[in-house]
Short mmCIF file of C-alpha atoms in Angstrom, two decimals:
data_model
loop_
_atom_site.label_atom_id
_atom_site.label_comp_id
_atom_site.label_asym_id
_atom_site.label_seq_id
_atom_site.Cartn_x
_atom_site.Cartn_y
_atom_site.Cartn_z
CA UNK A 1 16.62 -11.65 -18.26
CA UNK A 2 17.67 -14.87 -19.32
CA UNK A 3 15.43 -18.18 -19.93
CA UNK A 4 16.96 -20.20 -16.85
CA UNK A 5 15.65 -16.40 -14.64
CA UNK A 6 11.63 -17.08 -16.06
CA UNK A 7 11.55 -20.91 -15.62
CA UNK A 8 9.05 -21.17 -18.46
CA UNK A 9 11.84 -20.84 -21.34
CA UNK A 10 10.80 -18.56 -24.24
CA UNK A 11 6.77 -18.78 -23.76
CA UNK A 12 7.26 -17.22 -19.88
CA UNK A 13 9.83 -14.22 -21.55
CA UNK A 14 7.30 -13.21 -23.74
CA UNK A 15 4.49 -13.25 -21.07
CA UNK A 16 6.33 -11.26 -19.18
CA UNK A 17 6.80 -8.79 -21.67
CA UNK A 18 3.25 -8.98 -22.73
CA UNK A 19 3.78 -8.77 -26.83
CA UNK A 20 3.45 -5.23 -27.17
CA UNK A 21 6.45 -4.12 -26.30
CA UNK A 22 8.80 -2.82 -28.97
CA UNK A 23 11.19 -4.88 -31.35
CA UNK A 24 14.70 -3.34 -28.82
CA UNK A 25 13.09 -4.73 -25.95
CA UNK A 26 13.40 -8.14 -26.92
CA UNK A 27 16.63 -10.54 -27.38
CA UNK A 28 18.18 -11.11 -30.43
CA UNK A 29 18.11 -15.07 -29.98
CA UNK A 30 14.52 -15.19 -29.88
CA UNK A 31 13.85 -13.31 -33.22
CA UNK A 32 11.24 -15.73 -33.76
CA UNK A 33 9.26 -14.83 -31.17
CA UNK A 34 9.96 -10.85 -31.20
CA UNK A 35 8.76 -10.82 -34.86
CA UNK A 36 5.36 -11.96 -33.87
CA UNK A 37 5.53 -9.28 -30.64
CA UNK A 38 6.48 -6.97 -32.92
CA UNK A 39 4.03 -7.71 -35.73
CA UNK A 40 1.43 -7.51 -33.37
CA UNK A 41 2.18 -3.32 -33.54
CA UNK A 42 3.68 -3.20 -37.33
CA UNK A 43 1.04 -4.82 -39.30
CA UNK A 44 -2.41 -4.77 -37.00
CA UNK A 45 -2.69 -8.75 -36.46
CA UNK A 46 -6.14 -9.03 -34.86
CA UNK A 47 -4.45 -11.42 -32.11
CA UNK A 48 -1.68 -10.33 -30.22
CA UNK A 49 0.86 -12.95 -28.78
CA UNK A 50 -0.87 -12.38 -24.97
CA UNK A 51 -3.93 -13.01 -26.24
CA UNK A 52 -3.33 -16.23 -27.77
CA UNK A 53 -0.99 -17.72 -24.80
CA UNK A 54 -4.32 -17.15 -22.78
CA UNK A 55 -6.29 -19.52 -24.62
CA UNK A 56 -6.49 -22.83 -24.00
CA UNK A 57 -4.05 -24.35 -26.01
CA UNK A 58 -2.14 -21.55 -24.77
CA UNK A 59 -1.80 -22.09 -21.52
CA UNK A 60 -1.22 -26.04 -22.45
CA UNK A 61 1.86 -24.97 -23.85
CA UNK A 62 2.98 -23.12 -21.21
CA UNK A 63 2.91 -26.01 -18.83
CA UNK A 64 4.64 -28.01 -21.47
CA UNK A 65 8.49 -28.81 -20.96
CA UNK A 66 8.63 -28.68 -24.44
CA UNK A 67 7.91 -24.95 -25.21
CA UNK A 68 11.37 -24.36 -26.39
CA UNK A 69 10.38 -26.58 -28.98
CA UNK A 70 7.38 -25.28 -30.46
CA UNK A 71 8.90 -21.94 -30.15
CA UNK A 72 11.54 -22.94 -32.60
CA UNK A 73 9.03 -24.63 -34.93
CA UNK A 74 7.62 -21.31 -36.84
CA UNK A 75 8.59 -21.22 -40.32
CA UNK A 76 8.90 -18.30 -41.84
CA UNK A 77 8.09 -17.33 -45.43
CA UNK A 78 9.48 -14.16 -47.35
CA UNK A 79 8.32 -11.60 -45.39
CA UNK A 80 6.79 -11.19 -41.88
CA UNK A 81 2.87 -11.95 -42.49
CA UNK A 82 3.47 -15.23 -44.14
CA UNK A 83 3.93 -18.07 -41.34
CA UNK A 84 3.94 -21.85 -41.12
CA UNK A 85 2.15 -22.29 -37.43
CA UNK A 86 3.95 -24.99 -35.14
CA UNK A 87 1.42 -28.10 -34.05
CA UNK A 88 -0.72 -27.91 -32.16
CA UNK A 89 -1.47 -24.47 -32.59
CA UNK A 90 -4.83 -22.97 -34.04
CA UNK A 91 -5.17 -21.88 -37.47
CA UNK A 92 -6.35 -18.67 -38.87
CA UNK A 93 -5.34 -16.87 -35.47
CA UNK A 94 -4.14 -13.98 -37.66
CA UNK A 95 -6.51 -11.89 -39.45
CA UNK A 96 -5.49 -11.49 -43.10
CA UNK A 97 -2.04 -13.37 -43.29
CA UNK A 98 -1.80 -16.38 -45.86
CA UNK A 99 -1.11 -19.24 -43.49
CA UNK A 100 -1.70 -23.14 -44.88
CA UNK A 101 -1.35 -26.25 -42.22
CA UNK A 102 -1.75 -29.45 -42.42
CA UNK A 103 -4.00 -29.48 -39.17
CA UNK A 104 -6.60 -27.06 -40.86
CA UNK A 105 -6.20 -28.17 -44.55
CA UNK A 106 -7.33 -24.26 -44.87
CA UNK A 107 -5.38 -21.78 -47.06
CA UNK A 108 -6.18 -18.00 -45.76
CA UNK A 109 -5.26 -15.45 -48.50
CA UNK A 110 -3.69 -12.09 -47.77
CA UNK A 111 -5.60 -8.91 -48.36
CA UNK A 112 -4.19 -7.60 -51.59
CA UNK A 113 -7.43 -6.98 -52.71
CA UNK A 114 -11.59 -6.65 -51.64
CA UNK A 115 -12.26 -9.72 -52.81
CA UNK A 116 -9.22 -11.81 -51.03
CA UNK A 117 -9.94 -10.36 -47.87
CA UNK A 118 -11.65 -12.53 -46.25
CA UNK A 119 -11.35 -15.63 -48.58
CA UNK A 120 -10.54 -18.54 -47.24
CA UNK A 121 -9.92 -21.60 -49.30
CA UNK A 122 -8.85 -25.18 -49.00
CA UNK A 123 -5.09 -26.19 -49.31
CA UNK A 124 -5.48 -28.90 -51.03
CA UNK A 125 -1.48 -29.34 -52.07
CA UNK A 126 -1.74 -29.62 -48.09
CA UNK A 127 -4.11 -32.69 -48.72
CA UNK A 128 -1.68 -34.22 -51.25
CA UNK A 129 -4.58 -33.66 -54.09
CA UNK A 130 -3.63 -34.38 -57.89
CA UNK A 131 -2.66 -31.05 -59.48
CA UNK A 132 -2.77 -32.86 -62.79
CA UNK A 133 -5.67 -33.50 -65.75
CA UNK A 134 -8.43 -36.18 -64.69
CA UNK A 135 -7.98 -40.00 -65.94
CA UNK A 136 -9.62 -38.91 -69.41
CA UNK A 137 -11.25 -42.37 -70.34
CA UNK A 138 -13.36 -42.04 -67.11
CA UNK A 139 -14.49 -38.62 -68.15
CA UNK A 140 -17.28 -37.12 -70.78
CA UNK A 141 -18.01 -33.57 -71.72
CA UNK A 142 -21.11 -31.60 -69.78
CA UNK A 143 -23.73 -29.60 -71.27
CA UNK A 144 -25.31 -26.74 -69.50
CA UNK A 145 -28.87 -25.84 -69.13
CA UNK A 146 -29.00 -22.55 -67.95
CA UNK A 147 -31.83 -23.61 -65.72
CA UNK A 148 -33.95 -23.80 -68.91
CA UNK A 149 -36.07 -27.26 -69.73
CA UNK A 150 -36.49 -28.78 -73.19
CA UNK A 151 -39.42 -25.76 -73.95
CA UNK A 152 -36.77 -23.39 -73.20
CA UNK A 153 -38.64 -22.20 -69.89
CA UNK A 154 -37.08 -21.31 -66.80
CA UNK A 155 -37.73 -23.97 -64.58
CA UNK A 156 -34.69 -23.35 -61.82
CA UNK A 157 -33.65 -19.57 -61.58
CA UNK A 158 -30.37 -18.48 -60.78
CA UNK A 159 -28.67 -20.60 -63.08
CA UNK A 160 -26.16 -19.86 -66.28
CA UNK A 161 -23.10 -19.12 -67.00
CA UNK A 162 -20.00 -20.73 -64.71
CA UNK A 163 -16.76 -22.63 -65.90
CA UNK A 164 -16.38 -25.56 -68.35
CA UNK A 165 -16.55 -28.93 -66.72
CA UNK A 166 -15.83 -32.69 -67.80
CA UNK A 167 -18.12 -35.66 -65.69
CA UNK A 168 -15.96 -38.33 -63.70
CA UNK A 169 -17.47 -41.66 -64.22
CA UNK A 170 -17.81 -42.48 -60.62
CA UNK A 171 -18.42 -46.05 -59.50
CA UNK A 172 -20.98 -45.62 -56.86
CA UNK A 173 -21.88 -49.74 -56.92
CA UNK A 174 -18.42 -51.18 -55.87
CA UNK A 175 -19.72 -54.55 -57.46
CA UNK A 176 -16.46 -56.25 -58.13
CA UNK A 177 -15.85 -58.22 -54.96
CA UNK A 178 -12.71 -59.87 -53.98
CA UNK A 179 -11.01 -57.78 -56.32
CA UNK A 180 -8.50 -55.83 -53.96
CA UNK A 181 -7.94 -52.21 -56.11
CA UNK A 182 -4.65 -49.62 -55.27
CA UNK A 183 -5.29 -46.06 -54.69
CA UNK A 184 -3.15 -44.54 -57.56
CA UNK A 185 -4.50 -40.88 -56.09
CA UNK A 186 -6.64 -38.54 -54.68
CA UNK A 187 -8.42 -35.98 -57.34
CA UNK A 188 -10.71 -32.76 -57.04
CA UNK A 189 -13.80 -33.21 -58.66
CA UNK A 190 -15.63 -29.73 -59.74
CA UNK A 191 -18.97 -31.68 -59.63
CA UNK A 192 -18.83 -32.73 -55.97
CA UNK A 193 -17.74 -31.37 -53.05
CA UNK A 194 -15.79 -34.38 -51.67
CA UNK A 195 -12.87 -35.52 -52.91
CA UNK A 196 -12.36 -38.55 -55.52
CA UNK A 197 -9.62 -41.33 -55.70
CA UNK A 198 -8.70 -43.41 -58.96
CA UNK A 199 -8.56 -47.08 -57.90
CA UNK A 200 -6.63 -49.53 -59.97
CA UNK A 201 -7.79 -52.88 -59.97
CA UNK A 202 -5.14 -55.53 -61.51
CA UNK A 203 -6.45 -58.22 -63.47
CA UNK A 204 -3.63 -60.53 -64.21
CA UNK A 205 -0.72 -60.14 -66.67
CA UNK A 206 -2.84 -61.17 -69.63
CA UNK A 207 -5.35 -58.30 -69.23
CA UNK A 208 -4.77 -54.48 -68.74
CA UNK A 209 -5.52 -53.08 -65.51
CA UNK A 210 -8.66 -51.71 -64.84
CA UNK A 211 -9.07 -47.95 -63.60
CA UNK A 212 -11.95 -46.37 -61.82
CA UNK A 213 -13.03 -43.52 -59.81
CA UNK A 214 -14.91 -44.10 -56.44
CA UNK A 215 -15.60 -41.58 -53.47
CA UNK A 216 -12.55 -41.06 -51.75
CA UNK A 217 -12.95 -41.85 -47.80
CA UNK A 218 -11.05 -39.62 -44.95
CA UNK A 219 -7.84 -41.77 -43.48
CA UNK A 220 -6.88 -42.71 -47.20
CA UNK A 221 -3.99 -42.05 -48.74
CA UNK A 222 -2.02 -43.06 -51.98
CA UNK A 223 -0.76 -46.27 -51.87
CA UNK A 224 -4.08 -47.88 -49.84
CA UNK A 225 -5.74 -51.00 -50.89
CA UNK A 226 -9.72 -50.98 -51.38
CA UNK A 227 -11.88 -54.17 -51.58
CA UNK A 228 -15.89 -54.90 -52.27
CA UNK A 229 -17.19 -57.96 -50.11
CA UNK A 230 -17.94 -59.75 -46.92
CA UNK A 231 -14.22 -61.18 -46.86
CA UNK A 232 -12.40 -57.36 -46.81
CA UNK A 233 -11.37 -56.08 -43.47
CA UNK A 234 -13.67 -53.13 -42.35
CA UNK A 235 -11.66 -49.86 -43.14
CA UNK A 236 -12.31 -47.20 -44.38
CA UNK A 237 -12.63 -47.57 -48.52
CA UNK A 238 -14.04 -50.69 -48.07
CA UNK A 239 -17.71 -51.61 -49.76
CA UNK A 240 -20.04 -54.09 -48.15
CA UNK A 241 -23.68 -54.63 -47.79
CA UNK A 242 -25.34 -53.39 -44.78
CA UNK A 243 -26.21 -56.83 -43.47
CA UNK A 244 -21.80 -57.49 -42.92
CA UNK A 245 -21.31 -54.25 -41.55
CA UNK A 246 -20.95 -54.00 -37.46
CA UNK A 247 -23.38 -51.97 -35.30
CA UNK A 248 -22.16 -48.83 -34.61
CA UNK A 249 -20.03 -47.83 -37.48
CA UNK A 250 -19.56 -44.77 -40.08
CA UNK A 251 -20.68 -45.82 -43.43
CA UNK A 252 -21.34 -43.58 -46.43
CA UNK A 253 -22.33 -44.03 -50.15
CA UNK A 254 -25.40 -46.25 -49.66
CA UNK A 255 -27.79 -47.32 -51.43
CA UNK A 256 -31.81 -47.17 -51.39
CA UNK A 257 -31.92 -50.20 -53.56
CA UNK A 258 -29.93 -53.28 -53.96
CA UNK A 259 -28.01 -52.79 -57.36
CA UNK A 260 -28.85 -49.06 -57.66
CA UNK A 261 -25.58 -47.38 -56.56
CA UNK A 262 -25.41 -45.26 -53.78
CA UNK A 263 -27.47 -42.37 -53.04
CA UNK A 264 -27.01 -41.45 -50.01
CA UNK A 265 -24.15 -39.62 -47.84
CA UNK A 266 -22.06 -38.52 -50.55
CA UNK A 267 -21.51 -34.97 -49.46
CA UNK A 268 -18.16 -33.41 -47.95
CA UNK A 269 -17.98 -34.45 -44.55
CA UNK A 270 -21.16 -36.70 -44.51
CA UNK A 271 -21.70 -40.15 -42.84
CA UNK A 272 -24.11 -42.19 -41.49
CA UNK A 273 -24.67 -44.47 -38.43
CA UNK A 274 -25.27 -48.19 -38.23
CA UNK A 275 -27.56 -48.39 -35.70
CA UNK A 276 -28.71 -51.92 -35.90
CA UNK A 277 -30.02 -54.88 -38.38
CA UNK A 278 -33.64 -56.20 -37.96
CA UNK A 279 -34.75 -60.11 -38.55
CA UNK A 280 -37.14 -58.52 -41.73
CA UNK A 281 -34.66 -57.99 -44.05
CA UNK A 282 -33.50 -54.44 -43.16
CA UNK A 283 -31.46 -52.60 -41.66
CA UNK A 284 -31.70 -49.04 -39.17
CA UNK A 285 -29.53 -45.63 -40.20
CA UNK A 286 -29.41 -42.63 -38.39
CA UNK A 287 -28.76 -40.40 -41.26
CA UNK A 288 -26.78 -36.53 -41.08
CA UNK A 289 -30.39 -34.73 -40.89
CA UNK A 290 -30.89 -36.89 -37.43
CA UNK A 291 -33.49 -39.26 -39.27
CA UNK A 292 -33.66 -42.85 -38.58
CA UNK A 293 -34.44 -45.16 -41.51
CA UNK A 294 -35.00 -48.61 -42.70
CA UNK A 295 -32.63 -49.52 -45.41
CA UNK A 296 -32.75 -52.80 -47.08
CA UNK A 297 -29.93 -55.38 -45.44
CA UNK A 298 -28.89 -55.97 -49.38
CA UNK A 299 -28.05 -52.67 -49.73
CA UNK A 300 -24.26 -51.66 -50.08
CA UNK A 301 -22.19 -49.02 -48.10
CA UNK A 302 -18.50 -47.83 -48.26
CA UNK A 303 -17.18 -48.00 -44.24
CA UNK A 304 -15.76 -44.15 -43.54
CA UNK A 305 -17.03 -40.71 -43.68
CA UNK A 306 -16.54 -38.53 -46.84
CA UNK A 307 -12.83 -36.63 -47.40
CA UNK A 308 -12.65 -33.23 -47.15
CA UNK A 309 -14.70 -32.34 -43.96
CA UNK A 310 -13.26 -28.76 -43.99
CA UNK A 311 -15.36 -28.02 -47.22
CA UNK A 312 -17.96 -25.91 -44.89
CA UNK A 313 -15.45 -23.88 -43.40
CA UNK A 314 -14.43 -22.21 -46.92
CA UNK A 315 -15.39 -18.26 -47.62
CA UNK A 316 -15.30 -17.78 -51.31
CA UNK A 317 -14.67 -13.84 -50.44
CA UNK A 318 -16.68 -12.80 -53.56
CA UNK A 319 -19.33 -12.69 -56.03
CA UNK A 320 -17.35 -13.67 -58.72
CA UNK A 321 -16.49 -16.70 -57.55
CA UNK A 322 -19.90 -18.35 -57.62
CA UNK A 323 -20.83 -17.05 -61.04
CA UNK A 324 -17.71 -19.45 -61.76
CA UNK A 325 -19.49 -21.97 -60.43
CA UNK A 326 -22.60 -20.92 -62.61
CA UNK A 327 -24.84 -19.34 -59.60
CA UNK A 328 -26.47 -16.03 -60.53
CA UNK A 329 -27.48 -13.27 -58.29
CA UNK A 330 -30.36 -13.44 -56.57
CA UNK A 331 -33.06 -10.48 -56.14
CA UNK A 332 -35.25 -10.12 -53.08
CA UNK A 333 -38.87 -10.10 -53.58
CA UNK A 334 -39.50 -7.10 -51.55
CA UNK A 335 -37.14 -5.24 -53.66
CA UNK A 336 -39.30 -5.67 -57.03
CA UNK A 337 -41.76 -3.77 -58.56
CA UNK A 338 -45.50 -4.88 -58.06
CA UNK A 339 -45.87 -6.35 -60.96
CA UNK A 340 -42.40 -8.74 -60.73
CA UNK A 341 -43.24 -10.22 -57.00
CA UNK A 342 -46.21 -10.53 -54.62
CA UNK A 343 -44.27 -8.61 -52.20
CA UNK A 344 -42.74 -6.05 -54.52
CA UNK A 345 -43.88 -1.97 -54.23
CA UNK A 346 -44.96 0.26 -51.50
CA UNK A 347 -43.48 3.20 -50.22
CA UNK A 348 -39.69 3.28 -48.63
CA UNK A 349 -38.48 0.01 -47.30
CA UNK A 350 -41.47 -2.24 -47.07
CA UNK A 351 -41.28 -5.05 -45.40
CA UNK A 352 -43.87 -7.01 -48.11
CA UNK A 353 -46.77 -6.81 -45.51
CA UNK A 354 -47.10 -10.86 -45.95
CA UNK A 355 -45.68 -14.33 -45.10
CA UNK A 356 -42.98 -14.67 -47.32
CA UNK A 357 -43.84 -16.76 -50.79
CA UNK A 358 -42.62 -16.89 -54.59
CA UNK A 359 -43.18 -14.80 -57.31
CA UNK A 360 -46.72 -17.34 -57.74
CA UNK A 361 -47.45 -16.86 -54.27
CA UNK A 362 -46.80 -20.11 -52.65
CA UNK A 363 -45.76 -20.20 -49.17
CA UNK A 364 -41.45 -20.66 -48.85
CA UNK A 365 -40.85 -20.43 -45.08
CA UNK A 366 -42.11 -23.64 -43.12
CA UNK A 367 -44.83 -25.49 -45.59
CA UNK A 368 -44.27 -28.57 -45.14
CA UNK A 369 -43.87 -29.74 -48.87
CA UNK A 370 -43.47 -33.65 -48.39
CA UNK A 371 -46.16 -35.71 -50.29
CA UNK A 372 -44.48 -39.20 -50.58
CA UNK A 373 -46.42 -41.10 -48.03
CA UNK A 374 -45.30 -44.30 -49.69
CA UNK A 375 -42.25 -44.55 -47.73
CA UNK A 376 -43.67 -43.01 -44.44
CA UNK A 377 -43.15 -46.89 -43.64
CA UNK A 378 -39.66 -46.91 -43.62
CA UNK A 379 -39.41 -43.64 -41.70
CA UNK A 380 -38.45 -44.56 -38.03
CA UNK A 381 -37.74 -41.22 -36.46
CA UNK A 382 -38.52 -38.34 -38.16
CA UNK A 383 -35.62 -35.66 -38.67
CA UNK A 384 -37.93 -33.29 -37.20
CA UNK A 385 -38.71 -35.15 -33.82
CA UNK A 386 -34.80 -36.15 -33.93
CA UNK A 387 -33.93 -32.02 -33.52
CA UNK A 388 -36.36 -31.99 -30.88
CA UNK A 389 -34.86 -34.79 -28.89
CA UNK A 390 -31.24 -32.75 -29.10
#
């Protein structure tokens, strides 16, 4: 049966032989195609070529002239469970085999072992990341607490242990205005989860060029120019104060106080809404948690939402892997002894026989535990009444 007999080119052949047919069945020419078909037998995929042409983006595809073409865009890797997926596709849509697109920014790792089974991490030679050292004048060494205070008491269990990191300098106040800067690249920062970018602002040729680090934006790339001030285009990279900005738009990085740096929306992913500017001086944000708030017009903001969005999506696969990032195990209260936790003992699997609480017996599921009623004032909607609204 050739491709002119179907009408649909190679997406309608393999419909018709619904994927789980053997490897003889199918023509030579489209060994593409019969590879997956016959994958879906040989190595256990959890989706099977039928399934995934009846999805959506399926089906798209099948009504597309151009299915010849995306049929022809898998690339291959050494051996049969190692795939480039064509655009347009979805990632991850089989279990277990390393796969890495630019679309998902996600790297899935094969099973070789327990702990890369399910671990899914992000690709970021896909993001064009620095695989290089940090700008080492913009970095100092970190000491590590262990969660211990200056006593040597405990104050924040689960703490210790973890890899060796150096602090980026990060310029979170974006005062020098007018001075356009050049995004010499995008770095990985082991204290964030958000990706960084080192700026480079040039000062004339009787002065060296000035480096710094500032939160890197999504949309920016190597190459981009960055500017501070009410004269700079609004884009993302771009720091103003909240009085210049438009209604309406994605801002990150601000601050609570004029001249403080930004504390707010720094996170992977995280952004906040201009909603609109007041005649007293400030200005309304609805922030990530749904809250509205007041913010001072003088503030500054960097336009854009924070890189790496895909940040949530990661599975570390294993224990291990956060005490690298110096997290240590934590123990259930009901499974200590009486004398460890309020809602340790009793006989077999005891369910505590209490609201849950910490080993000093305060309440930990629902207390409300807010006590600074000094800036209730500045508090429009509450995040609480903002979940209700949704």
């Amino acid at each position: 049966m050739s491709d002119s007999e179907t009408g649909v080119g190679h997406m309608g052949y393999y419909v018709m032989l619904e994927a789980d047919t053997g490897k003889s069945s199918v023509k030579k020419s489209d060994i593409g195609w019969a590879e997956v078909a016959y994958g879906t037998r040989r190595y256990g995929w959890k989706m099977s070529l039928r399934r995934i042409l009846s999805t959506g983006i399926g089906k798209q595809l099948l009504a597309n002239a151009e299915c010849n073409a995306f049929a022809s865009s898998w690339q291959w890797g050494p051996t049969a469970s190692q795939f480039v997926s064509p655009p347009g596709w979805p990632s991850g849509i089989f279990g277990g085999a390393f796969m890495s697109t630019k679309a998902s920014g996600l790297k899935y790792w094969k099973p070789t072992s327990n702990g890369q089974r399910f671990r899914v991490t992000i690709d970021r030679k896909a993001a064009g990341i620095w695989p290089g050292k940090p700008y080492k004048p913009l970095t100092k060494g970190m000491s590590k607490s262990g969660g211990r205070n200056n006593s040597g008491k405990t104050t924040i269990w689960h703490r210790g242990g973890g890899n060796r990191r150096k602090y980026r300098l990060i310029d979170f106040k974006r005062l020098k205005e007018g001075m356009p800067a050049v995004v010499e690249r995008l770095e990985h920062d082991p204290n964030r989860s958000g990706y960084i970018a080192l700026v480079k602002y040039d000062r004339g040729e009787e002065k060296s060029p000035l480096f710094n680090y500032i939160l890197a934006p999504q949309q920016i790339k190597q190459g981009d120019t960055v500017m501070s001030g009410p004269g700079s285009p609004v884009k993302p990279g771009n720091s103003f104060q909240l009085k210049d900005i438009p209604a309406g738009i994605k801002i990150h990085n601000i601050e609570m106080r004029p001249g403080g740096g930004g504390q707010l929306c720094r996170a992977a992913g995280t952004s906040a809404t201009m909603l609109k500017k007041g005649q007293d001086g400030y200005a309304i944000l609805r922030l990530p948690s749904g809250e509205q708030r007041k913010v001072l017009s003088r503030c500054r903001a960097t336009i854009g939402v924070v890189s790496n969005p895909m940040h949530t999506n990661r599975k570390l696969g294993k224990g291990g892997i956060k005490r690298w990032m110096g997290r240590r195990p934590v123990v259930r209260g009901v499974a200590m002894n009486p004398v460890d936790h309020p809602m340790g003992g009793g006989e077999g699997k005891a369910s505590g026989g209490r609201p849950s609480v910490t080993p000093w017996g305060k309440l930990t599921k629902g207390k409300k535990t807010r006590r600074c009623k000094r800036t209730d004032k500045f508090i429009v909607v509450p995040r609480h009444k903002a979940k209700k609204k949704r």
